[in-house]
PDB file of C-alpha atoms in Angstrom:
ATOM      1  CA  ASN R 426     181.531  51.485  -2.487  1.00  0.00           C
ATOM      2  CA  ALA R 427     178.870  50.889  -5.184  1.00  0.00           C
ATOM      3  CA  GLY R 428     181.259  49.478  -7.855  1.00  0.00           C
ATOM      4  CA  VAL R 429     179.839  49.877 -11.266  1.00  0.00           C
ATOM      5  CA  THR R 430     176.355  51.461 -11.533  1.00  0.00           C
ATOM      6  CA  GLN R 431     174.090  51.647 -14.679  1.00  0.00           C
ATOM      7  CA  THR R 432     170.915  53.503 -15.374  1.00  0.00           C
ATOM      8  CA  PRO R 433     168.213  52.811 -16.353  1.00  0.00           C
ATOM      9  CA  LYS R 434     167.634  49.094 -15.381  1.00  0.00           C
ATOM     10  CA  PHE R 435     164.861  48.706 -17.995  1.00  0.00           C
ATOM     11  CA  GLN R 436     163.865  50.678 -21.012  1.00  0.00           C
ATOM     12  CA  VAL R 437     161.447  50.293 -23.859  1.00  0.00           C
ATOM     13  CA  LEU R 438     161.842  52.394 -27.037  1.00  0.00           C
ATOM     14  CA  LYS R 439     160.036  52.691 -30.296  1.00  0.00           C
ATOM     15  CA  THR R 440     162.035  52.346 -33.534  1.00  0.00           C
ATOM     16  CA  GLY R 441     163.785  55.496 -34.327  1.00  0.00           C
ATOM     17  CA  GLN R 442     163.914  56.958 -30.842  1.00  0.00           C
ATOM     18  CA  SER R 443     167.129  57.832 -29.203  1.00  0.00           C
ATOM     19  CA  MET R 444     168.436  57.285 -25.674  1.00  0.00           C
ATOM     20  CA  THR R 445     171.640  57.324 -23.645  1.00  0.00           C
ATOM     21  CA  LEU R 446     172.614  54.511 -21.283  1.00  0.00           C
ATOM     22  CA  GLN R 447     174.680  55.855 -18.264  1.00  0.00           C
ATOM     23  CA  CYS R 448     177.480  54.094 -16.498  1.00  0.00           C
ATOM     24  CA  ALA R 449     179.592  55.126 -13.523  1.00  0.00           C
ATOM     25  CA  GLN R 450     182.265  53.475 -11.472  1.00  0.00           C
ATOM     26  CA  ASP R 451     183.743  54.482  -8.067  1.00  0.00           C
ATOM     27  CA  MET R 452     186.770  52.144  -8.162  1.00  0.00           C
ATOM     28  CA  ASN R 453     189.179  54.753  -9.686  1.00  0.00           C
ATOM     29  CA  HIS R 454     189.418  52.415 -12.759  1.00  0.00           C
ATOM     30  CA  ASN R 455     191.150  53.702 -15.891  1.00  0.00           C
ATOM     31  CA  SER R 456     189.361  51.592 -18.454  1.00  0.00           C
ATOM     32  CA  MET R 457     185.623  51.226 -19.153  1.00  0.00           C
ATOM     33  CA  TYR R 458     183.630  49.002 -21.561  1.00  0.00           C
ATOM     34  CA  TRP R 459     180.261  48.599 -22.967  1.00  0.00           C
ATOM     35  CA  TYR R 460     178.998  45.106 -24.006  1.00  0.00           C
ATOM     36  CA  ARG R 461     175.744  43.672 -25.253  1.00  0.00           C
ATOM     37  CA  GLN R 462     174.557  40.227 -24.494  1.00  0.00           C
ATOM     38  CA  ASP R 463     172.069  38.297 -26.657  1.00  0.00           C
ATOM     39  CA  PRO R 464     170.863  34.716 -26.200  1.00  0.00           C
ATOM     40  CA  GLY R 465     173.394  32.298 -27.737  1.00  0.00           C
ATOM     41  CA  MET R 466     175.764  35.137 -28.683  1.00  0.00           C
ATOM     42  CA  GLY R 467     177.645  35.679 -25.463  1.00  0.00           C
ATOM     43  CA  LEU R 468     179.155  39.018 -24.556  1.00  0.00           C
ATOM     44  CA  ARG R 469     180.017  41.214 -27.496  1.00  0.00           C
ATOM     45  CA  LEU R 470     182.177  44.361 -27.087  1.00  0.00           C
ATOM     46  CA  ILE R 471     180.532  47.464 -28.505  1.00  0.00           C
ATOM     47  CA  TYR R 472     183.063  50.259 -27.496  1.00  0.00           C
ATOM     48  CA  TYR R 473     185.676  50.774 -24.904  1.00  0.00           C
ATOM     49  CA  SER R 474     187.753  53.451 -23.361  1.00  0.00           C
ATOM     50  CA  ALA R 475     191.254  52.514 -22.332  1.00  0.00           C
ATOM     51  CA  SER R 476     191.670  55.754 -20.466  1.00  0.00           C
ATOM     52  CA  GLU R 477     190.017  59.096 -19.864  1.00  0.00           C
ATOM     53  CA  GLY R 478     189.843  60.929 -23.202  1.00  0.00           C
ATOM     54  CA  THR R 479     190.105  57.958 -25.417  1.00  0.00           C
ATOM     55  CA  THR R 480     187.578  55.577 -26.968  1.00  0.00           C
ATOM     56  CA  ASP R 481     187.822  52.676 -29.472  1.00  0.00           C
ATOM     57  CA  LYS R 482     185.437  50.461 -31.395  1.00  0.00           C
ATOM     58  CA  GLY R 483     184.876  46.978 -30.420  1.00  0.00           C
ATOM     59  CA  GLU R 484     183.331  44.037 -32.289  1.00  0.00           C
ATOM     60  CA  VAL R 485     179.840  45.524 -32.843  1.00  0.00           C
ATOM     61  CA  PRO R 486     179.994  49.399 -32.853  1.00  0.00           C
ATOM     62  CA  ASN R 487     177.453  50.159 -35.620  1.00  0.00           C
ATOM     63  CA  GLY R 488     174.416  52.163 -34.475  1.00  0.00           C
ATOM     64  CA  TYR R 489     176.166  53.314 -31.247  1.00  0.00           C
ATOM     65  CA  ASN R 490     178.226  56.195 -30.006  1.00  0.00           C
ATOM     66  CA  VAL R 491     180.048  56.582 -26.699  1.00  0.00           C
ATOM     67  CA  SER R 492     181.316  59.378 -24.500  1.00  0.00           C
ATOM     68  CA  ARG R 493     183.913  59.138 -21.766  1.00  0.00           C
ATOM     69  CA  LEU R 494     182.665  62.092 -19.782  1.00  0.00           C
ATOM     70  CA  ASN R 495     185.317  61.844 -17.116  1.00  0.00           C
ATOM     71  CA  LYS R 496     187.267  59.073 -15.343  1.00  0.00           C
ATOM     72  CA  ARG R 497     184.132  57.860 -13.582  1.00  0.00           C
ATOM     73  CA  GLU R 498     181.504  57.988 -16.315  1.00  0.00           C
ATOM     74  CA  PHE R 499     181.105  56.327 -19.701  1.00  0.00           C
ATOM     75  CA  SER R 500     177.871  56.650 -21.601  1.00  0.00           C
ATOM     76  CA  LEU R 501     176.415  54.706 -24.548  1.00  0.00           C
ATOM     77  CA  ARG R 502     174.105  56.497 -27.011  1.00  0.00           C
ATOM     78  CA  LEU R 503     171.690  54.953 -29.487  1.00  0.00           C
ATOM     79  CA  GLU R 504     170.776  57.734 -31.973  1.00  0.00           C
ATOM     80  CA  SER R 505     168.077  55.927 -33.848  1.00  0.00           C
ATOM     81  CA  ALA R 506     167.073  52.707 -32.189  1.00  0.00           C
ATOM     82  CA  ALA R 507     166.332  49.518 -34.183  1.00  0.00           C
ATOM     83  CA  PRO R 508     164.676  46.310 -33.095  1.00  0.00           C
ATOM     84  CA  SER R 509     168.094  44.584 -33.598  1.00  0.00           C
ATOM     85  CA  GLN R 510     169.439  46.577 -30.699  1.00  0.00           C
ATOM     86  CA  THR R 511     167.025  44.872 -28.356  1.00  0.00           C
ATOM     87  CA  SER R 512     169.502  43.328 -25.857  1.00  0.00           C
ATOM     88  CA  VAL R 513     170.941  43.434 -22.365  1.00  0.00           C
ATOM     89  CA  TYR R 514     173.683  45.989 -22.100  1.00  0.00           C
ATOM     90  CA  PHE R 515     176.447  45.712 -19.632  1.00  0.00           C
ATOM     91  CA  CYS R 516     179.045  48.275 -18.599  1.00  0.00           C
ATOM     92  CA  ALA R 517     182.259  47.121 -17.114  1.00  0.00           C
ATOM     93  CA  SER R 518     185.524  48.691 -15.846  1.00  0.00           C
ATOM     94  CA  SER R 519     189.051  47.639 -15.025  1.00  0.00           C
ATOM     95  CA  TRP R 520     192.155  49.157 -13.651  1.00  0.00           C
ATOM     96  CA  GLY R 521     193.871  48.873 -16.969  1.00  0.00           C
ATOM     97  CA  GLN R 522     193.878  46.889 -20.117  1.00  0.00           C
ATOM     98  CA  GLY R 523     196.994  44.727 -19.581  1.00  0.00           C
ATOM     99  CA  PRO R 524     196.949  40.996 -18.864  1.00  0.00           C
ATOM    100  CA  SER R 525     196.550  41.401 -15.116  1.00  0.00           C
ATOM    101  CA  TYR R 526     193.427  43.366 -15.166  1.00  0.00           C
ATOM    102  CA  GLU R 527     190.061  41.740 -14.627  1.00  0.00           C
ATOM    103  CA  GLN R 528     186.871  43.555 -15.478  1.00  0.00           C
ATOM    104  CA  TYR R 529     184.006  44.313 -13.105  1.00  0.00           C
ATOM    105  CA  PHE R 530     180.475  44.514 -14.349  1.00  0.00           C
ATOM    106  CA  GLY R 531     177.493  46.645 -13.598  1.00  0.00           C
ATOM    107  CA  PRO R 532     173.953  45.182 -13.184  1.00  0.00           C
ATOM    108  CA  GLY R 533     172.948  45.688 -16.839  1.00  0.00           C
ATOM    109  CA  THR R 534     170.190  47.508 -18.711  1.00  0.00           C
ATOM    110  CA  ARG R 535     167.468  45.529 -20.471  1.00  0.00           C
ATOM    111  CA  LEU R 536     166.480  47.364 -23.591  1.00  0.00           C
ATOM    112  CA  THR R 537     163.568  46.509 -25.796  1.00  0.00           C
ATOM    113  CA  VAL R 538     163.063  48.294 -29.148  1.00  0.00           C
ATOM    114  CA  THR R 539     159.574  47.774 -30.690  1.00  0.00           C
TER     115      THR R 539
ATOM    116  CA  GLN P 738     190.404  37.070 -34.994  1.00  0.00           C
ATOM    117  CA  LYS P 739     190.917  35.901 -31.479  1.00  0.00           C
ATOM    118  CA  GLU P 740     188.463  33.233 -30.473  1.00  0.00           C
ATOM    119  CA  VAL P 741     187.486  31.586 -27.187  1.00  0.00           C
ATOM    120  CA  GLU P 742     185.395  28.379 -27.438  1.00  0.00           C
ATOM    121  CA  GLN P 743     183.209  26.879 -24.833  1.00  0.00           C
ATOM    122  CA  ASN P 744     180.679  24.003 -24.991  1.00  0.00           C
ATOM    123  CA  SER P 745     177.283  25.751 -24.532  1.00  0.00           C
ATOM    124  CA  GLY P 746     175.916  22.830 -22.438  1.00  0.00           C
ATOM    125  CA  PRO P 747     173.818  22.372 -20.406  1.00  0.00           C
ATOM    126  CA  LEU P 748     176.198  20.310 -18.341  1.00  0.00           C
ATOM    127  CA  SER P 749     174.261  18.472 -15.745  1.00  0.00           C
ATOM    128  CA  VAL P 750     175.899  17.083 -12.695  1.00  0.00           C
ATOM    129  CA  PRO P 751     174.479  15.682  -9.466  1.00  0.00           C
ATOM    130  CA  GLU P 752     174.866  17.459  -6.219  1.00  0.00           C
ATOM    131  CA  GLY P 753     178.198  16.666  -4.576  1.00  0.00           C
ATOM    132  CA  ALA P 754     179.921  15.689  -7.854  1.00  0.00           C
ATOM    133  CA  ILE P 755     182.840  17.531  -9.581  1.00  0.00           C
ATOM    134  CA  ALA P 756     181.801  19.822 -12.475  1.00  0.00           C
ATOM    135  CA  SER P 757     184.338  20.284 -15.167  1.00  0.00           C
ATOM    136  CA  LEU P 758     184.083  23.254 -17.448  1.00  0.00           C
ATOM    137  CA  ASN P 759     186.353  23.622 -20.395  1.00  0.00           C
ATOM    138  CA  CYS P 760     187.579  26.475 -22.616  1.00  0.00           C
ATOM    139  CA  THR P 761     189.948  26.601 -25.628  1.00  0.00           C
ATOM    140  CA  TYR P 762     191.442  29.746 -27.165  1.00  0.00           C
ATOM    141  CA  SER P 763     193.035  30.568 -30.471  1.00  0.00           C
ATOM    142  CA  ASP P 764     195.659  33.226 -29.623  1.00  0.00           C
ATOM    143  CA  ARG P 765     198.806  31.451 -28.583  1.00  0.00           C
ATOM    144  CA  GLY P 766     200.074  34.783 -27.116  1.00  0.00           C
ATOM    145  CA  SER P 767     197.337  34.951 -24.602  1.00  0.00           C
ATOM    146  CA  GLN P 768     198.576  35.708 -21.099  1.00  0.00           C
ATOM    147  CA  SER P 769     195.817  35.674 -18.616  1.00  0.00           C
ATOM    148  CA  PHE P 770     192.638  33.743 -18.219  1.00  0.00           C
ATOM    149  CA  PHE P 771     189.465  34.550 -16.243  1.00  0.00           C
ATOM    150  CA  TRP P 772     186.495  32.637 -15.137  1.00  0.00           C
ATOM    151  CA  TYR P 773     183.158  34.438 -14.576  1.00  0.00           C
ATOM    152  CA  ARG P 774     179.905  33.087 -13.204  1.00  0.00           C
ATOM    153  CA  GLN P 775     176.626  34.561 -14.383  1.00  0.00           C
ATOM    154  CA  TYR P 776     173.318  33.759 -12.725  1.00  0.00           C
ATOM    155  CA  SER P 777     170.260  34.064 -14.934  1.00  0.00           C
ATOM    156  CA  GLY P 778     169.169  37.671 -15.192  1.00  0.00           C
ATOM    157  CA  LYS P 779     172.306  38.934 -13.436  1.00  0.00           C
ATOM    158  CA  SER P 780     175.655  40.350 -14.452  1.00  0.00           C
ATOM    159  CA  PRO P 781     178.872  38.344 -14.712  1.00  0.00           C
ATOM    160  CA  GLU P 782     181.021  38.123 -11.584  1.00  0.00           C
ATOM    161  CA  LEU P 783     184.646  37.183 -11.467  1.00  0.00           C
ATOM    162  CA  ILE P 784     185.386  33.924  -9.640  1.00  0.00           C
ATOM    163  CA  MET P 785     188.980  33.061 -10.578  1.00  0.00           C
ATOM    164  CA  PHE P 786     191.902  34.046 -12.722  1.00  0.00           C
ATOM    165  CA  ILE P 787     195.049  32.228 -13.648  1.00  0.00           C
ATOM    166  CA  TYR P 788     198.275  33.273 -15.452  1.00  0.00           C
ATOM    167  CA  SER P 789     200.626  30.390 -15.122  1.00  0.00           C
ATOM    168  CA  ASN P 790     200.553  26.817 -16.373  1.00  0.00           C
ATOM    169  CA  GLY P 791     199.206  24.378 -13.796  1.00  0.00           C
ATOM    170  CA  ASP P 792     196.552  24.463 -11.238  1.00  0.00           C
ATOM    171  CA  LYS P 793     195.222  27.175  -8.979  1.00  0.00           C
ATOM    172  CA  GLU P 794     192.837  26.413  -6.183  1.00  0.00           C
ATOM    173  CA  ASP P 795     190.425  28.702  -4.319  1.00  0.00           C
ATOM    174  CA  GLY P 796     188.042  26.923  -2.056  1.00  0.00           C
ATOM    175  CA  ARG P 797     185.958  24.495  -4.093  1.00  0.00           C
ATOM    176  CA  PHE P 798     187.229  25.975  -7.322  1.00  0.00           C
ATOM    177  CA  THR P 799     190.294  24.957  -9.225  1.00  0.00           C
ATOM    178  CA  ALA P 800     191.415  26.586 -12.448  1.00  0.00           C
ATOM    179  CA  GLN P 801     193.736  24.543 -14.723  1.00  0.00           C
ATOM    180  CA  LEU P 802     195.854  26.059 -17.543  1.00  0.00           C
ATOM    181  CA  ASN P 803     197.803  24.346 -20.274  1.00  0.00           C
ATOM    182  CA  LYS P 804     199.210  26.945 -22.575  1.00  0.00           C
ATOM    183  CA  ALA P 805     200.821  24.382 -24.908  1.00  0.00           C
ATOM    184  CA  SER P 806     197.368  22.927 -25.659  1.00  0.00           C
ATOM    185  CA  GLN P 807     195.691  26.315 -25.429  1.00  0.00           C
ATOM    186  CA  TYR P 808     193.210  24.978 -22.917  1.00  0.00           C
ATOM    187  CA  VAL P 809     191.908  26.332 -19.628  1.00  0.00           C
ATOM    188  CA  SER P 810     189.409  24.545 -17.380  1.00  0.00           C
ATOM    189  CA  LEU P 811     187.458  25.167 -14.213  1.00  0.00           C
ATOM    190  CA  LEU P 812     186.703  22.405 -11.721  1.00  0.00           C
ATOM    191  CA  ILE P 813     184.011  22.795  -9.154  1.00  0.00           C
ATOM    192  CA  ARG P 814     184.229  20.259  -6.331  1.00  0.00           C
ATOM    193  CA  ASP P 815     181.237  19.229  -4.178  1.00  0.00           C
ATOM    194  CA  SER P 816     178.884  20.952  -6.572  1.00  0.00           C
ATOM    195  CA  GLN P 817     175.783  22.621  -5.035  1.00  0.00           C
ATOM    196  CA  PRO P 818     172.506  23.580  -6.632  1.00  0.00           C
ATOM    197  CA  SER P 819     173.559  27.231  -6.034  1.00  0.00           C
ATOM    198  CA  ASP P 820     176.439  26.605  -8.476  1.00  0.00           C
ATOM    199  CA  SER P 821     173.928  26.321 -11.239  1.00  0.00           C
ATOM    200  CA  ALA P 822     174.677  29.246 -13.580  1.00  0.00           C
ATOM    201  CA  THR P 823     176.415  30.049 -16.874  1.00  0.00           C
ATOM    202  CA  TYR P 824     180.266  30.123 -16.603  1.00  0.00           C
ATOM    203  CA  LEU P 825     182.121  32.416 -19.015  1.00  0.00           C
ATOM    204  CA  CYS P 826     185.791  31.991 -19.895  1.00  0.00           C
ATOM    205  CA  ALA P 827     187.674  35.216 -20.832  1.00  0.00           C
ATOM    206  CA  VAL P 828     191.141  35.479 -22.246  1.00  0.00           C
ATOM    207  CA  ASN P 829     193.529  38.446 -22.417  1.00  0.00           C
ATOM    208  CA  SER P 830     196.531  38.918 -24.636  1.00  0.00           C
ATOM    209  CA  GLY P 831     198.480  42.113 -24.577  1.00  0.00           C
ATOM    210  CA  ASN P 832     196.907  45.496 -24.149  1.00  0.00           C
ATOM    211  CA  THR P 833     193.543  44.603 -25.516  1.00  0.00           C
ATOM    212  CA  PRO P 834     190.099  44.036 -24.039  1.00  0.00           C
ATOM    213  CA  LEU P 835     189.237  40.550 -22.691  1.00  0.00           C
ATOM    214  CA  VAL P 836     187.747  38.167 -25.263  1.00  0.00           C
ATOM    215  CA  PHE P 837     184.860  36.194 -23.819  1.00  0.00           C
ATOM    216  CA  GLY P 838     183.591  32.770 -24.760  1.00  0.00           C
ATOM    217  CA  LYS P 839     179.864  32.306 -25.101  1.00  0.00           C
ATOM    218  CA  GLY P 840     179.624  30.388 -21.878  1.00  0.00           C
ATOM    219  CA  THR P 841     178.664  26.971 -20.530  1.00  0.00           C
ATOM    220  CA  ARG P 842     175.405  26.507 -18.697  1.00  0.00           C
ATOM    221  CA  LEU P 843     175.883  24.321 -15.625  1.00  0.00           C
ATOM    222  CA  SER P 844     172.887  22.585 -13.891  1.00  0.00           C
ATOM    223  CA  VAL P 845     173.540  20.899 -10.535  1.00  0.00           C
ATOM    224  CA  ILE P 846     170.765  18.482  -9.754  1.00  0.00           C
ATOM    225  CA  ALA P 847     169.841  18.011  -6.113  1.00  0.00           C
TER     226      ALA P 847
END
């Protein structure tokens, strides 16, 4: 039982390049989330998917797109990377979105945009 | 805008002491409260959750909730150097994603 997995672990991009961060969970969770974490800023929600087939914007969605490929997988795409997107990206999942549901996090992707 | 506030620290405590980490939240309708621990360079891991007013104990950890004061805390008894980490408070209200505080950095001095 791997929990939440993310690929890649590290990535360096040049400004303007695109890339997709992959996330998968094997806990049969319904909801999945993408966060970014910057020093002093805490975790900020980019996008989330409450259930398969739905996606919603979070606090900082600009410059990102997401795809809920199936129940297991939720990808985050940067179409034209900018230095401001240098960050650590975490994927998380939970059984649901109600008050009883805690989130479980993947190991993170460290992205640097030069 | 739902907000969760934590003192950024660092909070320094000697080994064996009680560490007290505090969190306040703005949404009076919040229903559940989570504490995550995050070691440097690692992802957050859930250590406790609490839904009802009062105390909830799990080993060396005690979560305390006071909904009237919109205040939740985490006590760590017999603090160890391995407890040195950033502790994130997260709050849930209704059918929306968790709102996270920015975290308190705890340093346990041997």
